Structures are given as structure tokens and as C-alpha cells.
Coordinates of N, CA and C in Angstrom, one line a residue:
X1 N -34.7 26.7 -24.6 CA -35.3 27.4 -23.4 C -36.8 27.0 -23.3
X2 N -37.4 26.7 -24.5 CA -38.8 26.2 -24.4 C -38.9 24.9 -23.7
X3 N -38.0 24.0 -24.0 CA -38.0 22.7 -23.4 C -37.8 22.8 -21.8
X4 N -37.0 23.8 -21.4 CA -36.8 24.0 -20.0 C -38.0 24.5 -19.3
X5 N -39.0 25.1 -20.0 CA -40.1 25.7 -19.4 C -41.4 24.9 -19.4
X6 N -41.4 23.7 -20.1 CA -42.6 22.9 -20.3 C -43.0 22.2 -19.0
X7 N -42.0 21.9 -18.2 CA -42.3 21.1 -17.0 C -42.2 19.6 -17.2
X8 N -41.9 19.2 -18.4 CA -41.7 17.8 -18.7 C -40.4 17.3 -18.2
X9 N -40.3 16.2 -17.5 CA -39.0 15.7 -17.0 C -38.4 14.9 -18.2
X10 N -37.1 15.2 -18.5 CA -36.4 14.4 -19.6 C -36.5 12.9 -19.4
X11 N -36.9 12.2 -20.4 CA -37.1 10.8 -20.4 C -35.8 10.0 -20.6
X12 N -35.6 8.9 -19.9 CA -34.4 8.1 -20.1 C -34.8 6.6 -20.1
X13 N -35.6 6.2 -19.2 CA -35.9 4.7 -19.0 C -36.4 4.1 -20.3
X14 N -37.4 4.7 -21.0 CA -37.9 4.0 -22.2 C -36.8 3.8 -23.2
X15 N -35.9 4.7 -23.4 CA -34.9 4.5 -24.4 C -33.9 3.3 -24.0
X16 N -33.6 3.3 -22.7 CA -32.7 2.2 -22.2 C -33.4 0.9 -22.4
X17 N -34.7 0.8 -22.0 CA -35.4 -0.4 -22.1 C -35.5 -0.9 -23.6
X18 N -35.8 0.0 -24.5 CA -35.9 -0.3 -25.9 C -34.6 -0.9 -26.5
X19 N -33.5 -0.2 -26.2 CA -32.2 -0.7 -26.7 C -31.8 -2.0 -26.0
X20 N -32.1 -2.2 -24.8 CA -31.8 -3.4 -24.1 C -32.7 -4.6 -24.6
X21 N -33.9 -4.3 -25.0 CA -34.8 -5.3 -25.6 C -34.3 -5.7 -26.9
X22 N -33.8 -4.8 -27.7 CA -33.3 -5.1 -29.1 C -31.9 -5.8 -29.1
X23 N -31.0 -5.3 -28.2 CA -29.6 -5.8 -28.3 C -29.1 -6.4 -27.0
X24 N -29.8 -6.4 -25.9 CA -29.3 -6.9 -24.7 C -28.3 -6.0 -24.1
X25 N -27.5 -6.7 -23.2 CA -26.4 -6.0 -22.5 C -25.0 -6.5 -23.0
X26 N -24.0 -5.6 -23.1 CA -24.1 -4.2 -22.8 C -24.9 -3.4 -23.8
X27 N -25.4 -2.3 -23.4 CA -26.1 -1.4 -24.4 C -25.2 -1.1 -25.6
X28 N -25.8 -0.9 -26.7 CA -24.9 -0.6 -27.9 C -23.9 0.5 -27.8
X29 N -24.3 1.6 -27.2 CA -23.3 2.7 -27.0 C -22.1 2.3 -26.1
X30 N -22.4 1.6 -25.0 CA -21.4 1.2 -24.1 C -20.5 0.1 -24.8
X31 N -21.2 -0.9 -25.4 CA -20.4 -2.0 -26.0 C -19.5 -1.5 -27.2
X32 N -20.0 -0.6 -28.0 CA -19.2 -0.2 -29.2 C -18.0 0.6 -28.7
X33 N -18.2 1.5 -27.7 CA -17.1 2.3 -27.3 C -16.1 1.5 -26.5
X34 N -16.6 0.5 -25.8 CA -15.7 -0.4 -25.0 C -14.8 -1.2 -25.9
X35 N -15.3 -1.6 -27.1 CA -14.6 -2.4 -28.0 C -13.7 -1.6 -29.0
X36 N -14.1 -0.4 -29.3 CA -13.5 0.3 -30.5 C -12.8 1.6 -30.1
X37 N -13.2 2.3 -29.0 CA -12.7 3.6 -28.7 C -11.5 3.5 -27.8
X38 N -10.4 4.1 -28.3 CA -9.2 4.3 -27.4 C -8.7 5.7 -27.5
X39 N -9.0 6.6 -26.5 CA -8.6 8.0 -26.6 C -7.2 8.3 -26.8
X40 N -6.3 7.3 -26.5 CA -4.9 7.5 -26.6 C -4.4 7.2 -28.0
X41 N -5.2 6.5 -28.8 CA -4.8 6.1 -30.1 C -6.0 6.1 -31.0
X42 N -6.4 7.3 -31.5 CA -7.5 7.4 -32.4 C -7.4 6.6 -33.7
X43 N -8.4 6.0 -34.1 CA -8.4 5.2 -35.3 C -9.1 5.9 -36.5
X44 N -9.0 5.3 -37.7 CA -9.6 5.9 -38.9 C -11.1 6.0 -38.7
X45 N -11.7 5.0 -38.0 CA -13.2 5.1 -37.9 C -13.6 6.2 -37.0
X46 N -12.8 6.7 -36.1 CA -13.1 7.8 -35.2 C -13.3 9.1 -36.1
X47 N -12.4 9.2 -37.1 CA -12.5 10.4 -38.0 C -13.7 10.2 -38.9
X48 N -13.9 9.0 -39.4 CA -15.0 8.8 -40.4 C -16.3 9.1 -39.7
X49 N -16.5 8.6 -38.5 CA -17.8 8.8 -37.8 C -18.0 10.2 -37.4
X50 N -16.9 10.9 -37.0 CA -16.9 12.3 -36.6 C -17.3 13.2 -37.8
X51 N -16.7 12.9 -38.9 CA -17.0 13.7 -40.1 C -18.4 13.5 -40.6
X52 N -18.8 12.2 -40.5 CA -20.2 11.9 -40.9 C -21.2 12.6 -40.0
X53 N -20.9 12.7 -38.7 CA -21.8 13.5 -37.8 C -21.8 14.9 -38.2
X54 N -20.7 15.5 -38.6 CA -20.6 16.9 -38.9 C -21.4 17.2 -40.2
X55 N -21.5 16.3 -41.1 CA -22.2 16.6 -42.4 C -23.7 16.9 -42.2
X56 N -24.2 16.6 -41.0 CA -25.6 17.0 -40.7 C -25.8 18.5 -40.8
X57 N -24.8 19.2 -40.4 CA -25.0 20.7 -40.3 C -24.9 21.4 -41.6
X58 N -24.5 20.8 -42.7 CA -24.5 21.4 -44.0 C -25.1 20.6 -45.1
X59 N -25.3 19.3 -44.8 CA -25.7 18.4 -45.9 C -27.1 18.7 -46.4
X60 N -28.0 19.0 -45.5 CA -29.4 19.3 -45.9 C -29.5 20.6 -46.8
X61 N -28.8 21.6 -46.3 CA -28.8 22.9 -47.1 C -28.0 22.8 -48.4
X62 N -26.9 22.0 -48.4 CA -26.1 21.8 -49.6 C -27.0 21.2 -50.7
X63 N -27.7 20.1 -50.3 CA -28.6 19.5 -51.2 C -29.7 20.4 -51.7
X64 N -30.2 21.3 -50.9 CA -31.2 22.3 -51.3 C -30.6 23.2 -52.3
X65 N -29.4 23.7 -52.1 CA -28.8 24.6 -53.1 C -28.6 23.9 -54.4
X66 N -28.1 22.7 -54.4 CA -27.9 21.9 -55.7 C -29.2 21.7 -56.4
X67 N -30.3 21.3 -55.7 CA -31.6 21.1 -56.3 C -32.2 22.5 -56.8
X68 N -32.0 23.5 -56.1 CA -32.5 24.8 -56.5 C -31.9 25.3 -57.8
X69 N -30.6 24.9 -58.0 CA -29.9 25.4 -59.2 C -30.1 24.4 -60.4
X70 N -30.2 23.1 -60.1 CA -30.3 22.2 -61.2 C -31.6 21.4 -61.4
X71 N -32.4 21.4 -60.3 CA -33.7 20.6 -60.4 C -34.7 21.3 -59.5
X72 N -35.1 22.5 -60.0 CA -36.0 23.3 -59.1 C -37.3 22.7 -58.7
X73 N -38.0 21.9 -59.6 CA -39.2 21.3 -59.1 C -38.9 20.3 -57.9
X74 N -37.8 19.6 -58.0 CA -37.5 18.7 -56.9 C -37.1 19.5 -55.6
X75 N -36.4 20.7 -55.8 CA -36.1 21.5 -54.7 C -37.4 21.9 -53.9
X76 N -38.4 22.2 -54.6 CA -39.7 22.6 -54.0 C -40.2 21.5 -53.1
X77 N -40.1 20.3 -53.5 CA -40.5 19.1 -52.7 C -39.6 19.0 -51.5
X78 N -38.3 19.1 -51.7 CA -37.3 19.0 -50.6 C -37.5 20.1 -49.6
X79 N -37.7 21.3 -50.0 CA -38.0 22.4 -49.1 C -39.2 22.1 -48.2
X80 N -40.3 21.6 -48.8 CA -41.5 21.3 -48.0 C -41.2 20.2 -47.0
X81 N -40.5 19.1 -47.5 CA -40.3 18.0 -46.6 C -39.4 18.4 -45.4
X82 N -38.4 19.2 -45.7 CA -37.5 19.6 -44.6 C -38.2 20.4 -43.6
X83 N -39.1 21.3 -44.0 CA -39.8 22.1 -43.1 C -40.7 21.3 -42.2
X84 N -41.5 20.3 -42.8 CA -42.4 19.5 -42.0 C -41.6 18.6 -41.1
X85 N -40.5 18.0 -41.6 CA -39.8 17.1 -40.7 C -39.2 17.9 -39.5
X86 N -38.7 19.1 -39.8 CA -38.1 19.9 -38.7 C -39.2 20.3 -37.7
X87 N -40.4 20.6 -38.2 CA -41.5 21.0 -37.3 C -41.9 19.8 -36.4
X88 N -41.9 18.6 -37.0 CA -42.3 17.4 -36.3 C -41.3 17.1 -35.2
X89 N -40.0 17.2 -35.6 CA -38.9 17.0 -34.6 C -39.0 18.0 -33.5
X90 N -39.2 19.3 -33.8 CA -39.2 20.3 -32.8 C -40.3 20.1 -31.8
X91 N -41.5 19.8 -32.3 CA -42.7 19.5 -31.5 C -42.4 18.4 -30.5
X92 N -41.7 17.3 -31.0 CA -41.4 16.2 -30.1 C -40.4 16.6 -29.1
X93 N -39.4 17.4 -29.4 CA -38.4 17.8 -28.5 C -39.1 18.6 -27.3
X94 N -40.1 19.3 -27.6 CA -40.8 20.1 -26.6 C -41.6 19.2 -25.7
X95 N -42.3 18.3 -26.3 CA -43.3 17.4 -25.6 C -42.6 16.2 -24.9
X96 N -41.5 15.8 -25.5 CA -40.8 14.5 -25.0 C -39.3 14.8 -25.0
X97 N -38.8 15.6 -24.0 CA -37.4 15.8 -23.9 C -36.8 14.4 -23.5
X98 N -35.6 14.1 -24.1 CA -35.0 12.8 -23.9 C -33.5 12.9 -23.7
X99 N -33.0 12.1 -22.7 CA -31.6 12.2 -22.3 C -30.8 11.4 -23.3
X100 N -29.7 12.0 -23.9 CA -28.8 11.2 -24.8 C -27.9 10.3 -24.0
X101 N -27.3 9.3 -24.6 CA -26.4 8.4 -23.9 C -25.3 9.0 -23.1
X102 N -24.6 10.0 -23.7 CA -23.5 10.6 -23.0 C -23.9 11.2 -21.7
X103 N -25.1 11.9 -21.7 CA -25.6 12.5 -20.5 C -26.0 11.5 -19.5
X104 N -26.6 10.4 -20.0 CA -27.0 9.3 -19.0 C -25.8 8.7 -18.4
X105 N -24.7 8.6 -19.1 CA -23.4 8.2 -18.5 C -22.9 9.1 -17.5
X106 N -22.9 10.4 -17.9 CA -22.4 11.4 -16.9 C -23.1 11.4 -15.6
X107 N -24.4 11.1 -15.6 CA -25.2 11.0 -14.4 C -25.2 9.7 -13.7
X108 N -24.4 8.7 -14.3 CA -24.3 7.4 -13.7 C -25.4 6.5 -13.9
X109 N -26.3 6.7 -14.9 CA -27.4 5.9 -15.2 C -27.0 4.6 -16.1
X110 N -26.0 4.7 -16.8 CA -25.5 3.6 -17.6 C -24.0 3.5 -17.5
X111 N -23.4 2.6 -18.2 CA -21.9 2.4 -18.1 C -21.2 3.6 -18.9
X112 N -19.9 3.4 -19.0 CA -19.1 4.5 -19.5 C -19.4 4.8 -21.0
X113 N -19.7 6.0 -21.3 CA -19.9 6.5 -22.7 C -19.3 7.8 -22.8
X114 N -18.3 7.9 -23.6 CA -17.6 9.2 -23.8 C -18.2 10.0 -24.9
X115 N -18.2 11.3 -24.8 CA -18.7 12.2 -25.8 C -17.6 12.4 -26.8
X116 N -17.5 11.4 -27.7 CA -16.3 11.3 -28.6 C -16.3 12.5 -29.6
X117 N -17.4 13.0 -29.9 CA -17.5 14.2 -30.8 C -16.7 15.4 -30.2
X118 N -16.9 15.7 -29.0 CA -16.2 16.8 -28.4 C -14.7 16.5 -28.3
X119 N -14.3 15.2 -28.0 CA -12.9 14.8 -28.0 C -12.3 15.0 -29.3
X120 N -13.0 14.7 -30.4 CA -12.5 14.9 -31.7 C -12.3 16.4 -32.1
X121 N -13.2 17.2 -31.6 CA -13.0 18.7 -31.9 C -11.8 19.2 -31.1
X122 N -11.6 18.7 -29.9 CA -10.4 19.1 -29.2 C -9.1 18.5 -29.9
X123 N -9.2 17.3 -30.3 CA -8.0 16.7 -30.9 C -7.6 17.4 -32.2
X124 N -8.6 17.8 -33.0 CA -8.3 18.4 -34.3 C -8.2 19.9 -34.2
X125 N -8.4 20.5 -33.0 CA -8.2 21.9 -32.9 C -9.3 22.7 -33.6
X126 N -10.5 22.1 -33.7 CA -11.6 22.8 -34.4 C -12.8 23.1 -33.5
X127 N -12.6 23.1 -32.2 CA -13.7 23.3 -31.3 C -14.3 24.7 -31.4
X128 N -13.6 25.7 -31.9 CA -14.1 27.0 -32.1 C -15.2 27.0 -33.1
X129 N -15.3 26.0 -34.0 CA -16.3 26.0 -35.0 C -17.7 25.8 -34.4
X130 N -17.8 25.1 -33.3 CA -19.1 24.8 -32.7 C -19.3 25.6 -31.4
X131 N -18.3 26.2 -30.8 CA -18.5 26.7 -29.5 C -19.5 27.8 -29.4
X132 N -19.6 28.7 -30.4 CA -20.6 29.8 -30.4 C -22.0 29.3 -30.4
X133 N -22.3 28.2 -31.2 CA -23.6 27.7 -31.3 C -23.9 26.9 -30.0
X134 N -23.0 26.0 -29.7 CA -23.4 25.0 -28.6 C -23.5 25.7 -27.3
X135 N -22.8 26.8 -27.0 CA -22.9 27.4 -25.7 C -24.3 28.1 -25.5
X136 N -25.0 28.4 -26.6 CA -26.2 29.2 -26.5 C -27.5 28.5 -27.0
X137 N -27.3 27.6 -28.0 CA -28.5 27.2 -28.7 C -28.8 25.7 -28.6
X138 N -27.8 24.8 -28.3 CA -28.0 23.4 -28.3 C -28.9 23.0 -27.2
X139 N -30.0 22.2 -27.5 CA -30.8 21.6 -26.5 C -30.3 20.2 -26.2
X140 N -29.8 20.0 -25.0 CA -29.1 18.8 -24.7 C -30.0 17.6 -24.4
X141 N -31.3 17.9 -24.4 CA -32.3 16.8 -24.2 C -33.2 16.7 -25.4
X142 N -32.6 17.0 -26.6 CA -33.4 16.9 -27.9 C -32.8 15.7 -28.6
X143 N -33.1 14.5 -28.1 CA -32.5 13.3 -28.6 C -33.5 12.4 -29.4
X144 N -34.8 12.6 -29.1 CA -35.8 11.7 -29.7 C -36.8 12.6 -30.4
X145 N -36.9 12.4 -31.8 CA -36.1 11.5 -32.6 C -34.8 12.1 -33.0
X146 N -33.9 11.3 -33.6 CA -32.7 11.8 -34.1 C -32.9 12.5 -35.5
X147 N -32.8 13.8 -35.5 CA -32.9 14.4 -36.9 C -31.6 14.2 -37.6
X148 N -30.5 14.0 -36.9 CA -29.2 13.6 -37.6 C -29.5 12.3 -38.5
X149 N -30.3 11.4 -38.0 CA -30.6 10.2 -38.7 C -31.7 10.4 -39.7
X150 N -32.7 11.3 -39.3 CA -33.9 11.5 -40.1 C -33.6 12.1 -41.5
X151 N -32.7 13.1 -41.5 CA -32.5 13.8 -42.8 C -31.8 13.0 -43.9
X152 N -30.8 12.2 -43.5 CA -30.3 11.2 -44.6 C -31.3 10.3 -45.1
X153 N -32.2 9.8 -44.2 CA -33.3 8.9 -44.7 C -34.3 9.7 -45.6
X154 N -34.5 11.0 -45.3 CA -35.4 11.8 -46.1 C -34.8 12.0 -47.5
X155 N -33.4 12.1 -47.5 CA -32.7 12.2 -48.8 C -33.0 10.9 -49.6
X156 N -32.9 9.8 -48.9 CA -33.1 8.5 -49.6 C -34.5 8.4 -50.2
X157 N -35.5 8.8 -49.4 CA -36.8 8.8 -49.9 C -37.0 9.7 -51.1
X158 N -36.4 10.9 -51.0 CA -36.5 11.9 -52.1 C -36.0 11.3 -53.5
X159 N -35.0 10.5 -53.4 CA -34.4 10.0 -54.6 C -34.7 8.5 -54.9
X160 N -35.7 8.0 -54.1 CA -36.0 6.6 -54.2 C -36.5 6.2 -55.6
X161 N -37.3 7.2 -56.2 CA -37.8 6.9 -57.5 C -36.8 6.8 -58.7
X162 N -35.6 7.2 -58.4 CA -34.5 7.2 -59.4 C -33.8 5.8 -59.5
X163 N -34.2 4.9 -58.7 CA -33.6 3.5 -58.8 C -32.5 3.3 -57.9
X164 N -31.9 2.1 -57.9 CA -30.9 1.7 -57.0 C -29.6 2.4 -57.1
X165 N -29.3 2.9 -58.3 CA -28.1 3.7 -58.4 C -28.1 4.9 -57.5
X166 N -29.2 5.5 -57.2 CA -29.3 6.6 -56.2 C -29.7 6.1 -54.8
X167 N -30.4 5.0 -54.7 CA -30.8 4.5 -53.4 C -29.6 4.1 -52.6
X168 N -28.7 3.3 -53.2 CA -27.6 2.7 -52.5 C -26.8 3.7 -51.8
X169 N -26.3 4.8 -52.5 CA -25.4 5.7 -51.7 C -26.1 6.4 -50.6
X170 N -27.4 6.8 -50.8 CA -28.1 7.5 -49.7 C -28.5 6.5 -48.6
X171 N -28.8 5.3 -48.9 CA -29.0 4.3 -47.9 C -27.7 4.0 -47.1
X172 N -26.6 4.0 -47.8 CA -25.3 3.8 -47.1 C -25.0 5.0 -46.2
X173 N -25.3 6.2 -46.7 CA -25.1 7.4 -45.8 C -26.0 7.3 -44.6
X174 N -27.3 6.9 -44.8 CA -28.2 6.8 -43.6 C -27.7 5.8 -42.6
X175 N -27.2 4.6 -43.1 CA -26.7 3.6 -42.1 C -25.4 4.0 -41.4
X176 N -24.5 4.7 -42.2 CA -23.3 5.2 -41.6 C -23.6 6.3 -40.6
X177 N -24.5 7.1 -40.9 CA -24.9 8.2 -39.9 C -25.5 7.5 -38.6
X178 N -26.3 6.5 -38.8 CA -26.9 5.8 -37.6 C -25.8 5.2 -36.8
X179 N -24.9 4.5 -37.4 CA -23.8 3.9 -36.6 C -23.0 4.9 -35.9
X180 N -22.7 6.0 -36.6 CA -21.9 7.1 -36.1 C -22.5 7.7 -34.8
X181 N -23.8 7.9 -34.9 CA -24.5 8.5 -33.8 C -24.5 7.7 -32.5
X182 N -24.6 6.3 -32.7 CA -24.6 5.4 -31.6 C -23.1 5.3 -31.1
X183 N -22.2 5.1 -32.0 CA -20.8 5.0 -31.5 C -20.3 6.2 -30.8
X184 N -20.6 7.4 -31.3 CA -20.1 8.7 -30.7 C -20.8 9.0 -29.4
X185 N -21.9 8.2 -29.1 CA -22.6 8.4 -27.8 C -23.6 9.5 -27.9
X186 N -24.0 9.9 -29.1 CA -25.0 11.0 -29.2 C -26.4 10.6 -29.1
X187 N -26.7 9.3 -29.6 CA -28.1 8.9 -29.6 C -28.2 7.4 -29.3
X188 N -29.3 7.0 -28.8 CA -29.7 5.6 -28.6 C -30.1 5.0 -30.0
X189 N -30.1 3.7 -30.1 CA -30.5 3.1 -31.3 C -32.0 3.4 -31.6
X190 N -32.8 3.4 -30.6 CA -34.2 3.7 -30.8 C -34.4 5.1 -31.3
X191 N -33.5 6.1 -30.9 CA -33.6 7.4 -31.5 C -33.5 7.4 -33.0
X192 N -32.5 6.5 -33.5 CA -32.3 6.4 -34.9 C -33.5 5.9 -35.6
X193 N -34.0 4.8 -35.1 CA -35.2 4.1 -35.7 C -36.4 5.1 -35.8
X194 N -36.6 5.8 -34.7 CA -37.7 6.8 -34.7 C -37.5 7.9 -35.7
X195 N -36.2 8.4 -35.8 CA -35.9 9.4 -36.8 C -36.2 8.9 -38.2
X196 N -35.8 7.7 -38.5 CA -36.1 7.1 -39.8 C -37.6 7.1 -40.0
X197 N -38.3 6.7 -39.0 CA -39.8 6.6 -39.1 C -40.4 7.9 -39.4
X198 N -39.9 9.0 -38.7 CA -40.4 10.3 -39.0 C -40.2 10.7 -40.4
X199 N -38.9 10.4 -40.9 CA -38.6 10.8 -42.3 C -39.5 10.1 -43.3
X200 N -39.7 8.8 -43.1 CA -40.5 8.1 -44.0 C -42.0 8.5 -43.9
X201 N -42.4 8.8 -42.7 CA -43.8 9.2 -42.5 C -44.1 10.6 -43.1
X202 N -43.2 11.5 -43.0 CA -43.3 12.8 -43.6 C -43.4 12.7 -45.1
X203 N -42.5 11.9 -45.7 CA -42.4 11.7 -47.1 C -43.8 11.1 -47.6
X204 N -44.2 10.0 -47.0 CA -45.4 9.4 -47.4 C -46.7 10.3 -47.3
X205 N -46.7 11.0 -46.2 CA -47.8 11.9 -46.0 C -47.9 13.0 -47.0
X206 N -46.7 13.6 -47.3 CA -46.7 14.7 -48.3 C -46.9 14.1 -49.7
X207 N -46.4 12.9 -50.0 CA -46.6 12.3 -51.3 C -48.1 12.1 -51.5
X208 N -48.8 11.6 -50.5 CA -50.3 11.4 -50.6 C -51.0 12.7 -50.8
X209 N -50.6 13.7 -50.1 CA -51.2 15.0 -50.2 C -51.0 15.6 -51.6
X210 N -49.9 15.5 -52.2 CA -49.6 16.0 -53.5 C -50.4 15.2 -54.6
X211 N -50.5 13.9 -54.4 CA -51.3 13.1 -55.4 C -52.8 13.5 -55.3
X212 N -53.3 13.7 -54.1 CA -54.7 14.1 -53.9 C -54.9 15.4 -54.5
X213 N -54.0 16.4 -54.3 CA -54.2 17.7 -54.8 C -54.2 17.7 -56.4
X214 N -53.3 16.8 -56.9 CA -53.2 16.7 -58.4 C -54.5 16.1 -59.0
X215 N -55.0 15.1 -58.2 CA -56.2 14.5 -58.7 C -57.4 15.5 -58.7
X216 N -57.5 16.3 -57.7 CA -58.5 17.4 -57.7 C -58.4 18.4 -58.8
X217 N -57.1 18.7 -59.1 CA -56.9 19.7 -60.2 C -57.3 19.0 -61.6
X218 N -57.0 17.7 -61.7 CA -57.3 17.0 -62.9 C -58.8 17.0 -63.1
X219 N -59.5 16.7 -62.0 CA -61.0 16.7 -62.0 C -61.6 18.0 -62.4
X220 N -61.0 19.1 -61.9 CA -61.6 20.4 -62.3 C -61.2 20.8 -63.7
X221 N -60.2 20.2 -64.3 CA -59.8 20.5 -65.6 C -60.6 19.7 -66.7
X222 N -61.3 18.6 -66.2 CA -62.1 17.8 -67.1 C -63.3 18.6 -67.6
X223 N -63.6 18.5 -68.9 CA -64.8 19.2 -69.5 C -66.1 18.7 -68.9
X224 N -67.0 19.6 -68.7 CA -68.3 19.2 -68.1 C -69.1 18.3 -69.0
X225 N -70.0 17.4 -68.5 CA -70.7 16.5 -69.4 C -71.5 17.3 -70.5
X226 N -71.4 16.8 -71.7 CA -72.1 17.5 -72.8 C -71.3 18.6 -73.5
X227 N -70.1 18.9 -72.9 CA -69.3 19.9 -73.5 C -68.5 19.3 -74.7
X228 N -68.6 20.0 -75.8 CA -67.9 19.5 -77.0 C -66.4 19.6 -76.8
X229 N -65.6 18.6 -77.3 CA -64.1 18.7 -77.2 C -63.6 19.8 -78.0
X230 N -62.4 20.3 -77.7 CA -61.8 21.4 -78.5 C -61.6 21.0 -80.0
X231 N -61.7 21.9 -80.9 CA -61.5 21.6 -82.3 C -60.2 21.0 -82.6
X232 N -60.1 20.2 -83.6 CA -58.9 19.5 -84.0 C -57.8 20.5 -84.2
X233 N -56.6 20.2 -83.6 CA -55.5 21.1 -83.8 C -55.4 22.1 -82.7
X234 N -56.4 22.3 -81.9 CA -56.3 23.2 -80.8 C -56.0 22.5 -79.5
X235 N -54.9 22.9 -78.8 CA -54.4 22.3 -77.6 C -55.3 22.5 -76.5
X236 N -55.4 21.5 -75.6 CA -56.2 21.7 -74.4 C -55.4 22.5 -73.4
X237 N -56.0 23.2 -72.4 CA -55.3 24.0 -71.4 C -54.3 23.1 -70.7
X238 N -53.1 23.6 -70.4 CA -52.1 22.9 -69.7 C -52.5 22.8 -68.2
X239 N -52.2 21.7 -67.6 CA -52.4 21.5 -66.2 C -51.0 21.4 -65.5
X240 N -50.7 22.3 -64.6 CA -49.4 22.2 -63.9 C -49.4 21.0 -63.0
X241 N -48.3 20.4 -62.8 CA -48.1 19.2 -62.0 C -47.5 19.5 -60.7
X242 N -47.9 18.9 -59.6 CA -47.3 19.1 -58.3 C -47.5 17.9 -57.5
X243 N -47.3 16.7 -58.1 CA -47.5 15.5 -57.4 C -46.3 15.1 -56.6
X244 N -46.2 13.8 -56.3 CA -45.1 13.3 -55.5 C -43.8 13.3 -56.3
X245 N -42.7 13.5 -55.6 CA -41.4 13.6 -56.3 C -41.2 12.3 -57.2
X246 N -40.8 12.7 -58.4 CA -40.4 11.6 -59.3 C -41.6 11.0 -60.1
X247 N -42.9 11.4 -59.8 CA -44.0 10.8 -60.5 C -44.1 11.4 -61.9
X248 N -43.9 12.7 -62.1 CA -43.9 13.4 -63.3 C -43.3 14.7 -63.2
X249 N -42.8 15.3 -64.3 CA -42.2 16.6 -64.2 C -43.2 17.7 -63.9
X250 N -42.8 18.8 -63.3 CA -43.6 20.0 -63.2 C -43.6 20.8 -64.5

């Protein structure tokens, strides 16, 4: 409802131009569905992309629960990252409403793009799962950036310090989510790239802030010039850690 009242006209041309510049014609959404989608004979990848899309609605909170239970210091980082990324996405949706591919197709602005997600809900008999929310709360011009794409990339950044054993599965999830969003007609490719940029930007900004805050705490904890060091055997006061994820334990 806020987006409806701002007076900003939903944007479409910049996204089309960006995808056309990167991939030419046909546009990725149109080309993928033309080559792969057959509503009369659903394929395994229709189910895979649909399920991947759905994971957005519980994946972020599921990870939060797991970290809260088993790695609370990392949960605190994840909580803060999710809140700032959500706020950045929300602000952009208000200031830059953007038309998704399926809506552009419905209004005749681009070639045929089916809203495969809805077709899959109908096919599997699970539409009641989303009907209550989508009828009242979904903003249909909240496409730029894609938070569906942003949160998997934020997960990747959160676990980046743990090495490639953790990076590879989260990177694979990010790529699969990006492909799914384009194939299902939910987002332009540029929406995906901007979503990834938001996630990386939020991570780097918060990591910088945490390092800066820790450096200040360390400076305050240093003894003043001329102060004698503590007697042998006496421990120095502990300094709590709150730096970037993975740098050191709290």
C-alpha cells in the first residue's frame, strides 16, 4: 500500500534494456520458457525451480533458528545482516517500484512469459498455502532488487570464512535460485545481479563497522602511557569480541 501511494510510476524500460544489453534477444525469461516450459508435460526442472523458489519463505528463518541454537554469536551477525538487507530492499521497493517479467508479459510489453509458480501451485494442489498472504500482502511491483536472490548470497557471505566446503553449496544455492527466478518469470536477470550486490554490500558494510567498533574497544582497553603492567600471574581484563563473522569467537 505504501508503494501505491508514493506516486512513482513502476519502472520497466531500464530492466528490459539491461537484460537486452547483457543477453540480446530473446530476453532470458522469454527464451528460457520458450525452450524449456511445456504446461502439458511438466519436467523435473519445473519442480526443482519451483521448490527452490519456495525455500525463500522459510530458508532465512530456518538458518536463524539453527544458528541461534548451535552458534549464537554467528546468529547475532545473521540477525543484523537480515534486518539491514530487508530494510534496504524495502526502501528500494518504495522509491523504485519495478515491473516483473510476468506482469510485463501480461500487459504486452514483452513476449510470452508464464507465471509458472502459480501454475505449479495449481498443479500440485497447494495454492491454499499462499492464497491468504498473496491476496493481501504481496507487492507485485517489488522486483528490484530480488531479495529471493539476495538472501542466498547473504548466506554465502556469512559462511565465506569457513572455506570452500561451505562456499560451494551456498554458491550453488544462489545460482540455482537466480536461474529459478528468471525461468519462472518472477525476476529479470538485472534484478538478480542487484540483489546479489545488495547482499554483498550489506555484508561488507557491517563487517567494516564491526571491525571499527572492535578496534575502538581495543584502544580503550589499552593501558594509559606510564601505567605499570599488571603483576605477573594476574590476568588482564577480558575484552568481548564483536567483529566480522568468522574473524574470531565472541
